[in-house]
Coordinates of C-alpha atoms in Angstrom, one line a residue:
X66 CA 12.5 -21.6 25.7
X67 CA 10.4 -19.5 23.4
X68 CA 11.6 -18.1 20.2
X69 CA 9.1 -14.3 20.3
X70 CA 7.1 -13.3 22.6
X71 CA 4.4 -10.5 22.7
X72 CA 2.9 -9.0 25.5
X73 CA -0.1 -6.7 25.0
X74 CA 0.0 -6.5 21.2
X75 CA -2.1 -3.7 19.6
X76 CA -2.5 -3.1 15.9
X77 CA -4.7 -0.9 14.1
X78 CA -5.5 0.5 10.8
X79 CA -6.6 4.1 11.0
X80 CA -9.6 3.9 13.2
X81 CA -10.0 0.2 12.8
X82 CA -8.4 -1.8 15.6
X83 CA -7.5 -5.2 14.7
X84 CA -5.3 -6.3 17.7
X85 CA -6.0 -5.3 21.0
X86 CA -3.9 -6.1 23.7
X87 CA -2.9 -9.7 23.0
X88 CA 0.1 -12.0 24.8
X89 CA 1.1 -15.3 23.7
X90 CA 4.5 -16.8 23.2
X91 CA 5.7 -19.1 20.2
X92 CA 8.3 -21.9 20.7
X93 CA 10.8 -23.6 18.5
X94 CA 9.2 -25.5 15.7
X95 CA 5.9 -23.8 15.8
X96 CA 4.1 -22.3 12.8
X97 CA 2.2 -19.3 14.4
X98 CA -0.1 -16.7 12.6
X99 CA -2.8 -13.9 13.2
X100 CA -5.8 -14.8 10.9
X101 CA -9.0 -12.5 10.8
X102 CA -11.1 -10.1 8.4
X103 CA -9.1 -7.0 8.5
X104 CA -5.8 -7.7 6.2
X105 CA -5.1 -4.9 3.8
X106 CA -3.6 -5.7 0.8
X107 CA -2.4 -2.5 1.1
X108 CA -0.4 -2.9 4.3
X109 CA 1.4 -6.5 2.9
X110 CA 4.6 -6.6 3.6
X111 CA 5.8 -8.3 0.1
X112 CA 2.7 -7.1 -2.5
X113 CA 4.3 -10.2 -4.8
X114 CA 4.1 -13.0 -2.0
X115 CA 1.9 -15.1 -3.9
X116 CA -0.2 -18.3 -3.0
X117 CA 2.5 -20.1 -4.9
X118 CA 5.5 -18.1 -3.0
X119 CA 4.0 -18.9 0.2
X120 CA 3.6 -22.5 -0.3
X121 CA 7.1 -23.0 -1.2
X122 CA 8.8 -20.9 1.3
X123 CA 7.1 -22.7 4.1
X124 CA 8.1 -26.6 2.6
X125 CA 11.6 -25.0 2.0
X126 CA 11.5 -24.2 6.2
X127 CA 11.3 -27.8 6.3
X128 CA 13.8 -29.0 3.9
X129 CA 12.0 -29.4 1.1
X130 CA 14.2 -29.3 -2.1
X131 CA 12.8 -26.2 -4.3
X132 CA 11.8 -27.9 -7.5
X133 CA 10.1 -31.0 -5.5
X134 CA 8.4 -27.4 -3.4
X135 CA 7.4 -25.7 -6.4
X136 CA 5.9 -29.4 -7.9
X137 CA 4.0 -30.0 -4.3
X138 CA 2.7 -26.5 -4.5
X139 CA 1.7 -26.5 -7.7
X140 CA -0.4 -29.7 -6.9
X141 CA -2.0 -28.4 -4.0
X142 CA -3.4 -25.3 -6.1
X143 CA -4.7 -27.3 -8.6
X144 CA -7.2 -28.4 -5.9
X145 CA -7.9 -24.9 -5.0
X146 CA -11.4 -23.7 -6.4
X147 CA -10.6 -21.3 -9.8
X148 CA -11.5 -18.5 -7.8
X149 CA -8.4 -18.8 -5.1
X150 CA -6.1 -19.2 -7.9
X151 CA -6.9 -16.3 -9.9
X152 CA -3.8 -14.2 -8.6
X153 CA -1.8 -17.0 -8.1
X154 CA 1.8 -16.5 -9.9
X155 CA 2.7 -19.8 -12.0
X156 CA 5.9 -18.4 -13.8
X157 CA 8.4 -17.9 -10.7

């Protein structure tokens, strides 16, 4: 049984369409997402969800204790090139 499902999504911003029409269907355990060059920073749900934030929240979906999610996140930005980290929050 799936979780959501969307039939004929549309999105747009202003004149710009960025979703047209699209069905699909996610089911339990799936990570699902809608990548692509139109993503306002102005139009962000949470202007604060950092690259840090975002890390931890998903390994905390998965059971992850927080500090041993904050550590793994933290170690995965180091890798990052300095240019991705840039707005990254390190005091949460």
């Amino acid at each position: 049984m799936d979780l959501v499902v969307s039939e004929k999504l549309a999105k747009r911003y202003g004149d710009v369409v960025a979703v047209d029409g699209i069905d699909f269907a996610i089911a339990p355990g799936e990570c699902f997402g809608l990548l692509g060059p139109i993503c306002p920073q102005d139009v962000n749900l949470d202007q604060d969800f950092t690259v840090l934030k975002n890390l931890i929240v998903f390994a905390r979906y998965f059971g992850v204790p927080q500090a041993e999610a904050r550590r793994r996140a933290e170690r995965l930005i180091e890798r990052l090139p300095q240019s991705s980290t840039a707005s990254v929050d390190r005091g949460e």
